[in-house]
Coordinates of C-alpha atoms and ligand atoms in Angstrom, one line a residue:
X1 CA 7.1 4.9 15.3
X2 CA 7.7 3.2 12.0
X3 CA 9.4 4.5 8.9
X4 CA 10.3 3.1 5.6
X5 CA 13.9 3.4 4.4
X6 CA 14.3 3.3 0.6
X7 CA 17.7 3.4 -1.3
X8 CA 16.7 4.7 -4.6
X9 CA 18.1 4.1 -8.1
X10 CA 17.6 0.3 -8.5
X11 CA 15.3 -0.6 -11.5
X12 CA 12.4 -2.9 -10.6
X13 CA 11.8 -6.2 -12.2
X14 CA 9.0 -8.8 -11.5
X15 CA 5.3 -9.0 -11.1
X16 CA 2.9 -7.9 -8.5
X17 CA -0.5 -9.2 -7.7
X18 CA -3.0 -6.4 -7.4
X19 CA -4.6 -6.3 -4.0
X20 CA -8.3 -5.9 -3.3
X21 CA -9.7 -2.5 -3.5
X22 CA -9.8 -0.5 -0.2
X23 CA -12.5 1.7 -1.4
X24 CA -14.8 -1.3 -2.3
X25 CA -14.1 -3.6 0.6
X26 CA -15.2 -0.7 3.0
X27 CA -18.7 0.0 1.8
X28 CA -19.2 -3.8 1.4
X29 CA -18.2 -4.4 5.2
X30 CA -20.8 -1.6 6.1
X31 CA -23.3 -3.4 4.0
X32 CA -22.9 -6.6 5.9
X33 CA -24.8 -5.0 8.7
X34 CA -27.9 -5.2 6.6
X35 CA -27.5 -9.0 6.3
X36 CA -29.1 -11.3 8.9
X37 CA -26.7 -14.1 8.5
X38 CA -23.0 -14.9 7.9
X39 CA -21.4 -13.3 4.9
X40 CA -18.1 -14.5 3.5
X41 CA -15.9 -12.2 1.4
X42 CA -12.7 -12.9 -0.6
X43 CA -9.8 -10.7 -1.8
X44 CA -10.2 -8.3 1.2
X45 CA -7.0 -6.3 1.3
X46 CA -4.9 -6.7 4.4
X47 CA -4.9 -3.0 5.1
X48 CA -5.6 -1.1 8.3
X49 CA -8.9 0.5 7.2
X50 CA -10.3 -3.0 6.6
X51 CA -9.4 -3.9 10.1
X52 CA -10.9 -0.8 11.5
X53 CA -14.1 -1.6 9.6
X54 CA -14.1 -5.1 11.1
X55 CA -13.7 -3.5 14.7
X56 CA -16.8 -1.4 14.1
X57 CA -18.6 -4.6 13.0
X58 CA -17.4 -6.4 16.2
X59 CA -18.4 -3.5 18.3
X60 CA -22.0 -3.6 16.9
X61 CA -22.2 -7.2 17.9
X62 CA -21.2 -9.0 14.7
X63 CA -18.9 -12.1 14.7
X64 CA -16.0 -11.4 12.4
X65 CA -13.4 -14.0 11.5
X66 CA -10.7 -13.7 9.0
X67 CA -8.0 -15.7 7.4
X68 CA -5.8 -13.4 5.4
X69 CA -7.7 -12.0 2.5
X70 CA -10.8 -14.1 3.3
X71 CA -13.2 -12.6 5.9
X72 CA -16.5 -13.6 7.3
X73 CA -19.1 -11.4 9.2
X74 CA -22.1 -12.7 10.8
X75 CA -24.5 -9.9 11.6
X76 CA -27.5 -12.1 12.6
X77 CA -27.7 -10.5 16.1
X78 CA -26.6 -6.9 16.6
X79 CA -26.0 -5.9 20.2
X80 CA -25.5 -2.1 19.5
X81 CA -26.2 0.6 17.1
X82 CA -23.5 3.0 18.4
X83 CA -20.2 3.6 17.0
X84 CA -17.7 5.3 19.4
X85 CA -15.8 8.4 18.3
X86 CA -12.4 6.5 18.3
X87 CA -13.6 4.0 15.8
X88 CA -15.3 6.7 13.8
X89 CA -12.3 8.8 13.6
X90 CA -10.0 6.0 12.2
X91 CA -11.2 6.7 8.6
X92 CA -13.7 8.3 6.4
X93 CA -15.6 5.2 5.4
X94 CA -17.0 4.9 8.9
X95 CA -19.7 7.4 8.0
X96 CA -21.5 4.8 5.6
X97 CA -22.4 2.7 8.6
X98 CA -25.1 5.4 9.1
X99 CA -27.1 4.2 6.1
X100 CA -26.6 0.5 6.8
X101 CA -27.5 0.8 10.5
X102 CA -30.7 3.0 9.7
X103 CA -31.7 0.4 7.3
X104 CA -31.2 -2.4 9.6
X105 CA -32.0 -1.2 13.0
X106 CA -33.8 2.2 12.5
X107 CA -31.2 4.1 14.6
X108 CA -27.6 4.8 15.1
X109 CA -25.3 7.2 17.1
X110 CA -22.1 8.1 15.6
X111 CA -19.8 11.2 15.1
X112 CA -17.9 12.9 12.2
X113 CA -15.6 10.5 10.4
X114 CA -11.8 10.7 10.1
X115 CA -9.9 10.3 7.0
X116 CA -7.1 11.9 5.4
X117 CA -6.9 15.7 5.5
X118 CA -7.9 16.7 2.1
X119 CA -10.0 19.5 2.9
X120 CA -13.1 20.1 5.0
X121 CA -14.7 16.8 3.8
X122 CA -18.3 17.7 5.1
X123 CA -21.2 15.1 5.3
X124 CA -23.9 17.5 4.5
X125 CA -25.1 15.5 1.5
X126 CA -25.2 12.2 3.7
X127 CA -27.2 13.9 6.4
X128 CA -29.7 15.6 3.9
X129 CA -30.1 12.4 2.1
X130 CA -31.0 10.3 5.4
X131 CA -33.4 13.2 6.5
X132 CA -35.3 13.1 3.3
X133 CA -35.7 9.2 3.7
X134 CA -37.5 10.0 7.1
X135 CA -34.6 9.8 9.5
X136 CA -34.5 12.4 12.5
X137 CA -30.9 13.5 12.9
X138 CA -29.6 15.6 15.6
X139 CA -26.0 16.9 15.6
X140 CA -24.9 18.1 19.0
X141 CA -21.3 18.7 20.2
X142 CA -20.2 16.4 17.4
X143 CA -22.5 13.5 18.2
X144 CA -24.8 12.5 15.4
X145 CA -27.9 10.8 16.7
X146 CA -30.2 9.3 14.0
X147 CA -33.5 7.6 14.4
X148 CA -36.1 6.5 11.8
X149 CA -39.1 6.0 13.9
X150 CA -41.4 5.2 11.0
X151 CA -38.7 3.3 9.0
X152 CA -37.1 4.7 6.0
X153 CA -39.1 5.7 3.0
X154 CA -37.7 5.6 -0.5
X155 CA -37.5 8.9 -2.4
X156 CA -35.7 10.7 -5.3
X157 CA -32.4 12.2 -4.7
X158 CA -30.5 14.4 -7.0
X159 CA -26.9 14.8 -5.8
X160 CA -25.4 18.3 -6.2
X161 CA -22.1 16.5 -6.7
X162 CA -21.6 12.8 -7.5
X163 CA -20.2 12.1 -4.0
X164 CA -18.9 8.5 -3.7
X165 CA -19.7 8.2 0.0
X166 CA -23.1 9.8 -0.2
X167 CA -24.2 7.6 -3.1
X168 CA -23.1 4.7 -1.0
X169 CA -25.0 5.9 2.1
X170 CA -28.1 6.3 0.1
X171 CA -27.7 2.9 -1.5
X172 CA -27.3 1.2 1.9
X173 CA -30.2 3.2 3.4
X174 CA -32.6 2.5 0.4
X175 CA -32.2 -1.3 -0.2
X176 CA -34.5 -2.1 2.7
X177 CA -36.5 1.1 2.8
X178 CA -40.1 1.1 1.9
X179 CA -40.7 1.9 -1.8
X180 CA -38.5 3.1 -4.6
X181 CA -35.4 5.3 -4.4
X182 CA -33.8 7.1 -7.4
X183 CA -30.4 8.7 -7.1
X184 CA -29.6 11.2 -10.0
X185 CA -26.2 12.3 -10.5
X186 CA -25.0 9.3 -8.5
X187 CA -21.2 8.5 -8.3
X188 CA -20.1 6.0 -11.2
X189 CA -16.8 4.6 -9.6
X190 CA -16.1 0.9 -10.1
X191 CA -16.4 0.7 -6.2
X192 CA -20.1 1.7 -6.5
X193 CA -20.7 -1.1 -9.1
X194 CA -18.9 -3.5 -6.6
X195 CA -21.3 -2.4 -3.7
X196 CA -24.3 -2.9 -6.1
X197 CA -23.2 -6.4 -7.1
X198 CA -22.9 -7.2 -3.5
X199 CA -26.3 -5.9 -2.7
X200 CA -27.9 -7.6 -5.6
X201 CA -26.2 -10.9 -4.4
X202 CA -27.9 -10.3 -1.1
X203 CA -31.2 -10.1 -2.8
X204 CA -31.5 -6.2 -3.2
X205 CA -33.4 -4.9 -6.0
X206 CA -31.0 -2.3 -7.5
X207 CA -30.0 -1.1 -11.1
X208 CA -28.2 1.5 -12.8
X209 CA -25.0 1.6 -10.7
X210 CA -22.0 2.7 -12.8
X211 CA -24.3 5.1 -14.6
X212 CA -25.5 8.4 -13.3
X213 CA -28.9 7.2 -12.1
X214 CA -29.4 4.4 -9.8
X215 CA -32.9 2.9 -9.0
X216 CA -33.5 0.8 -5.9
X217 CA -36.8 -1.0 -5.0
X218 CA -36.7 -1.6 -1.2
X219 CA -37.1 -5.3 0.0
X220 CA -38.1 -6.6 3.4
X221 CA -34.6 -7.9 4.4
X222 CA -31.3 -9.1 2.9
X223 CA -29.7 -12.4 3.2
X224 CA -26.0 -13.2 2.7
X225 CA -24.9 -14.1 -0.7
X226 CA -25.1 -17.8 -1.6
X227 CA -21.3 -17.8 -2.5
X228 CA -18.3 -16.0 -1.2
X229 CA -18.2 -12.5 -2.6
X230 CA -15.0 -11.3 -4.4
X231 CA -13.9 -7.8 -3.8
X232 CA -12.8 -6.0 -7.0
X233 CA -8.9 -5.2 -7.4
X234 CA -7.7 -1.8 -6.3
X235 CA -7.2 0.4 -9.2
X236 CA -5.3 3.0 -7.3
X237 CA -2.7 0.3 -5.9
X238 CA -2.3 -0.7 -9.4
X239 CA -1.7 2.8 -10.6
X240 CA 0.8 3.2 -7.6
X241 CA 2.8 0.2 -8.7
X242 CA 2.9 1.4 -12.3
X243 CA 4.2 4.8 -11.0
X244 CA 7.0 2.9 -8.9
X245 CA 8.2 1.3 -12.3
X246 CA 8.0 4.7 -13.9
X247 CA 10.1 6.2 -11.3
X248 CA 12.6 3.6 -10.7
X249 CA 12.9 2.2 -14.1
X250 CA 12.9 -1.5 -15.2
X251 CA 9.8 -3.6 -15.9
X252 CA 6.8 -4.8 -13.9
X253 CA 3.8 -7.1 -14.6
X254 CA 0.8 -5.8 -12.6
X255 CA -1.4 -8.9 -12.5
X256 CA -4.9 -9.4 -11.7
X257 CA -5.9 -5.8 -11.9
X258 CA -8.9 -4.2 -14.0
X259 CA -7.3 -2.2 -16.8
X260 CA -10.6 -1.0 -17.7
X261 CA -10.8 0.9 -14.5
X262 CA -7.5 2.8 -15.4
X263 CA -8.6 4.1 -18.8
X264 CA -8.0 7.6 -17.6
X265 CA -4.5 6.7 -16.1
X266 CA -2.8 4.5 -18.6
X267 CA -2.6 7.2 -21.3
X268 CA -0.7 9.3 -18.9
X269 CA 2.1 6.7 -18.5
X270 CA 2.4 6.3 -22.3
X271 CA 2.6 10.0 -22.7
X272 CA 5.4 10.1 -20.2
X273 CA 7.3 7.6 -22.5
X274 CA 6.6 4.3 -20.5
X275 CA 5.7 1.3 -22.7
X276 CA 2.5 -0.5 -21.5
X277 CA 1.0 -3.5 -22.7
X278 CA -2.6 -4.5 -21.5
X279 CA -3.6 -8.1 -21.8
X280 CA -6.6 -9.6 -19.9
X281 CA -6.6 -8.5 -16.4
X282 CA -2.7 -7.6 -16.5
X283 CA -0.6 -4.5 -17.4
X284 CA 3.0 -4.7 -18.2
X285 CA 5.1 -1.6 -18.0
X286 CA 8.5 -1.0 -19.0
X287 CA 10.6 2.2 -18.5
X288 CA 14.1 3.0 -19.5
X289 CA 15.6 6.6 -19.9
X290 CA 14.2 10.1 -19.0
X291 CA 10.4 10.5 -18.9
X292 CA 8.7 13.4 -20.9
X293 CA 6.2 15.7 -19.3
X294 CA 2.4 14.9 -19.9
X295 CA -0.6 17.0 -21.0
X296 CA -2.5 18.7 -18.3
X297 CA -3.8 16.4 -15.8
X298 CA -7.3 17.4 -14.3
X299 CA -8.7 15.2 -11.6
X300 CA -12.3 14.4 -12.2
X301 CA -15.1 12.0 -11.1
X302 CA -15.1 8.5 -12.6
X303 CA -14.4 7.9 -15.4
X304 CA -12.1 10.9 -15.5
X305 CA -8.6 11.0 -14.0
X306 CA -8.9 9.7 -10.3
X307 CA -8.0 12.3 -7.6
X308 CA -6.4 9.5 -5.7
X309 CA -3.9 8.9 -8.5
X310 CA -2.9 12.7 -8.7
X311 CA -0.1 12.5 -6.1
X312 CA 1.0 9.0 -7.4
X313 CA 1.5 10.4 -11.1
X314 CA 3.1 13.7 -9.9
X315 CA 6.1 11.5 -8.6
X316 CA 7.5 10.3 -12.0
X317 CA 6.7 13.8 -13.5
X318 CA 8.8 15.5 -11.0
X319 CA 11.9 14.3 -13.1
X320 CA 10.4 14.3 -16.6
X321 CA 11.6 16.6 -19.2
X322 CA 9.3 19.5 -19.5
X323 CA 6.5 20.9 -17.5
X324 CA 3.3 19.2 -16.3
X325 CA 0.2 21.0 -14.9
X326 CA -2.2 19.4 -12.6
X327 CA -5.7 20.8 -11.7
X328 CA -7.2 19.2 -8.6
X329 CA -11.0 19.6 -8.9
X330 CA -12.3 17.2 -6.2
X331 CA -10.5 18.2 -3.0
X332 CA -9.5 21.5 -1.6
X333 CA -6.2 20.5 0.0
X334 CA -4.5 17.7 -1.9
X335 CA -1.1 18.9 -2.7
X336 CA 0.3 18.3 0.7
X337 CA 2.9 15.8 -0.8
X338 CA 4.3 18.7 -3.0
X339 CA 6.3 20.2 -0.1
X340 CA 7.9 16.9 0.7
X341 CA 8.8 16.2 -3.0
X342 CA 10.4 19.8 -3.2
X343 CA 12.6 18.9 -0.3
X344 CA 13.7 16.0 -2.4
X345 CA 14.7 18.5 -5.2
X346 CA 11.5 18.7 -7.2
X347 CA 10.1 22.0 -8.7
X348 CA 6.5 22.3 -7.9
X349 CA 4.5 25.3 -7.6
X350 CA 1.1 24.6 -6.1
X351 CA -1.4 27.3 -5.6
X352 CA -5.2 26.6 -5.1
X353 CA -6.3 23.9 -7.6
X354 CA -3.2 24.3 -9.7
X355 CA 0.1 22.6 -9.3
X356 CA 2.9 23.2 -12.0
X357 CA 5.6 20.5 -12.0
X358 CA 8.8 21.4 -13.9
X359 CA 10.8 18.3 -14.4
X360 CA 14.5 18.4 -12.7
X361 CA 17.1 15.9 -13.7
X362 CA 17.1 14.0 -10.4
X363 CA 15.4 13.9 -7.0
X364 CA 17.5 13.2 -3.8
X365 CA 16.9 11.1 -0.7
X366 CA 15.9 12.8 2.5
X367 CA 14.0 12.3 5.7
X368 CA 10.4 13.1 5.1
X369 CA 6.9 12.3 6.3
X370 CA 3.8 10.9 4.8
X371 CA 1.1 13.7 4.8
X372 CA -1.8 11.4 3.9
X373 CA -2.3 7.8 2.4
X374 CA -1.8 8.8 -1.3
X375 CA 0.8 11.5 -0.6
X376 CA 2.7 9.0 1.3
X377 CA 2.5 6.3 -1.4
X378 CA 3.7 9.0 -3.9
X379 CA 6.7 9.7 -1.8
X380 CA 7.5 6.0 -2.0
X381 CA 7.5 6.3 -5.8
X382 CA 9.7 9.2 -5.7
X383 CA 12.1 7.8 -3.4
X384 CA 12.6 4.6 -5.6
X385 CA 14.0 6.9 -8.4
X386 CA 15.9 9.4 -6.2
X387 CA 19.5 9.4 -5.5
X388 CA 20.5 8.2 -2.0
X389 CA 18.5 7.1 0.9
X390 CA 14.9 8.4 1.7
X391 CA 13.3 7.9 5.1
X392 CA 9.5 8.2 5.2
X393 CA 7.7 8.5 8.5
X394 CA 4.0 8.2 9.1
X395 CA 3.9 4.8 7.6
X396 CA 0.6 4.3 9.2
X397 CA -1.0 6.4 6.6
X398 CA 0.4 4.2 3.9
X399 CA -0.7 1.0 5.7
X400 CA -4.3 2.3 5.6
X401 CA -4.3 1.5 1.9
X402 CA -1.6 -0.6 0.8
X403 CA -0.7 -4.3 1.8
X404 CA 2.8 -4.5 3.1
X405 CA 4.1 -2.0 0.4
X406 CA 7.8 -2.9 1.4
X407 CA 7.4 -6.6 0.9
X408 CA 5.7 -6.1 -2.3
X409 CA 8.4 -3.6 -3.6
X410 CA 11.3 -5.6 -2.1
X411 CA 10.2 -8.7 -4.0
X412 CA 10.4 -6.6 -7.2
X413 CA 14.0 -5.7 -6.4
X414 CA 13.5 -2.4 -4.4
X415 CA 16.0 -1.6 -1.8
X416 CA 13.3 -0.9 0.8
X417 CA 12.8 -1.9 4.5
X418 CA 10.6 -0.9 7.4
X419 CA 12.1 0.0 10.7
X420 CA 10.5 0.6 14.0
X421 CA 12.1 3.4 16.1
X422 CA 11.8 3.5 19.8
X423 CA 9.6 6.4 20.9
X424 CA 11.9 9.2 22.4
Ligands
EPZ1 C1 -14.0 8.5 -1.5 O1 -14.1 9.6 -0.6 C2 -12.8 7.6 -1.4 N1 -12.8 7.3 0.0 C3 -11.6 8.7 -1.4 O2 -10.5 7.9 -1.5 C4 -11.8 9.3 -3.0 O3 -10.7 10.4 -3.1 C5 -13.1 10.1 -3.1 O4 -14.2 9.1 -2.8 C6 -13.3 10.7 -4.5 O5 -13.3 9.7 -5.4 C7 -13.5 6.0 0.2 O6 -14.1 5.5 -0.6 C8 -13.3 5.4 1.6 P1 -16.8 12.2 -2.0 P2 -15.5 10.3 -0.1 O7 -17.8 12.2 -1.1 O8 -16.7 9.6 -0.3 C9 -17.4 16.8 -1.1 C10 -8.2 7.4 -0.7 O9 -7.1 7.9 -0.9 N2 -18.5 16.4 -0.2 O10 -16.9 11.7 -3.4 O11 -15.2 11.2 1.1 C11 -15.9 16.4 -0.5 O12 -15.7 17.4 0.4 C12 -9.5 8.2 -0.3 O13 -8.5 6.1 -1.0 C13 -19.4 17.3 0.2 O14 -19.2 18.5 0.1 O15 -15.4 11.4 -1.4 C14 -15.2 16.4 -1.8 O16 -14.7 17.7 -2.1 C15 -9.2 9.5 -0.3 N3 -20.3 16.9 1.0 C16 -16.1 15.8 -2.8 O17 -17.4 16.0 -2.3 C17 -20.6 15.6 1.2 O18 -21.6 15.2 2.1 C18 -15.7 14.4 -3.1 O19 -16.2 13.6 -1.9 C19 -19.8 14.7 0.9 C20 -18.9 15.0 0.0

C-alpha cells in the first residue's frame, strides 16, 4: 500500500511540462483496434489507465511496444474480441472498445466498465446507439455480448446528453460503418477533437467534431497515420498544477499546455487573486497572500467549467476569504473529497448538487485517503498549503491520471514523497 506524505507550507517555484491527456489517449488507444497496421503515438501520459488500455490491446492480440511517452500498437491481426471483466473493471474508458471492436470484427464480449465512483455512470446511451446501428446486444448477469451480423449501418443519433464516452463510442463504430452517421448534441470536449484528428489521420471521413454535430461517412477500412500521432496536453493536469500553486503560494510556469482548453478555469484563478499570464502554450501563475472567494462555480459540459476540475479548484478556495458556492451538474456523487477536506479543517457543506465552501484561515495536515482520481489530486493541492504533515493513501487512484505527481511537485520545491507500507 503506497501513500503520499506532504509537508505543507512551502511555496512552489519552477516549471512543469504538461503531460499528455488521459482522456484523449484512452479513446485513441481504443481506436487503434480499427487500424490494420502499426500505429505510433507520441506524448502518451505514463499513467496507469494508459497501461490498462495497452493490456486490453495486448489481450485482443495487438502487438504493443512503448518507450516512455512513445507507444506503438500493431492491430494487424487480432486474436480475440473478448475483454475479460478484470480488464474492463480497471477504468471507465474500457467501454469504448465496444464501438471499436464492433467496427473492426463485428462482435465483442465485455462487461460493465470500472472508473471512479461518481454516481451510477450507466452506459445506456452507448448500448442504445450501438443497437441503432444494427448491433444485437444482450446483457446477462453483467456480461454484454454484442454482434453485428449484418455489419454496422450509419444512422442519425441525437444524444439526450452530450456524453463524452457515448460520443466517442459512436464515432468509433461509425467510421467503418456502411453509410452516413450524424451525431447531434455530441460532446464538444477537446479530447473528442483529438480523437477526430486521429481518425482523420487514419483515413476516416469525419467532420464537425468540437461542435455539437458530428458527421461521419463510413469507409472500408482505416490505415495507420503516416506520421506518429501526438496526444494533446492534459487540461485537467494543467489545472491541477495551477491549483497546487494557488494552495502553496509561489510561482509556477505550466508549459506545453493548451490554454485555450482552460478558458473556463483560468478566470476562476484570477478571481481568487492569483496572477496569471498566458503566452503561447504556457501559463504562468503567481500567488502570494490570502486568496479571495470566487463567484459560483457551476460544472458544465465543454466549453463550460469542467466537472473534473471541481475538486481541484475547491482546494484553494477552502482557505480563501469569503464563501464560494459549487454546483455539480454532471455527476451525482462528486463531493466525496469534501469530507476529507473537512477533516483538514475546511468548512464545506455539501448536499446534493450544491457545496458551500466557507474559507477558513488555514488547513491542517492529517491522515486521509483519496476517494477517487480528482478528489485525490485535490487533497494533494490542499496538503501543499496546509500546516503540518498530510498522509494520503489510495495513491493508485491518483496514479490513474497523473504521471509521478510527487516527482513533478518535488522538482518545484514541494516537500512530498511516496512511501510504501508493508501490508499488515
Ligand atoms: C468522461 O467520462 C471522462 N472520462 C470523465 O473524466 C469526465 O468527468 C466526463 O467524461 C465528463 O466530462 C474519460 O474520458 C475516460 P459522460 P464519461 O458519458 O464518458 C451520464 C476523470 O476524472 N451518462 O460524459 O463516463 C453519466 O452518468 C474522468 O478524468 C448516462 O446517463 O462521462 C454522467 O452523469 C472522471 N448514460 C453524464 O452522463 C450514458 O450512457 C456524463 O457522463 C453515459 C453517460
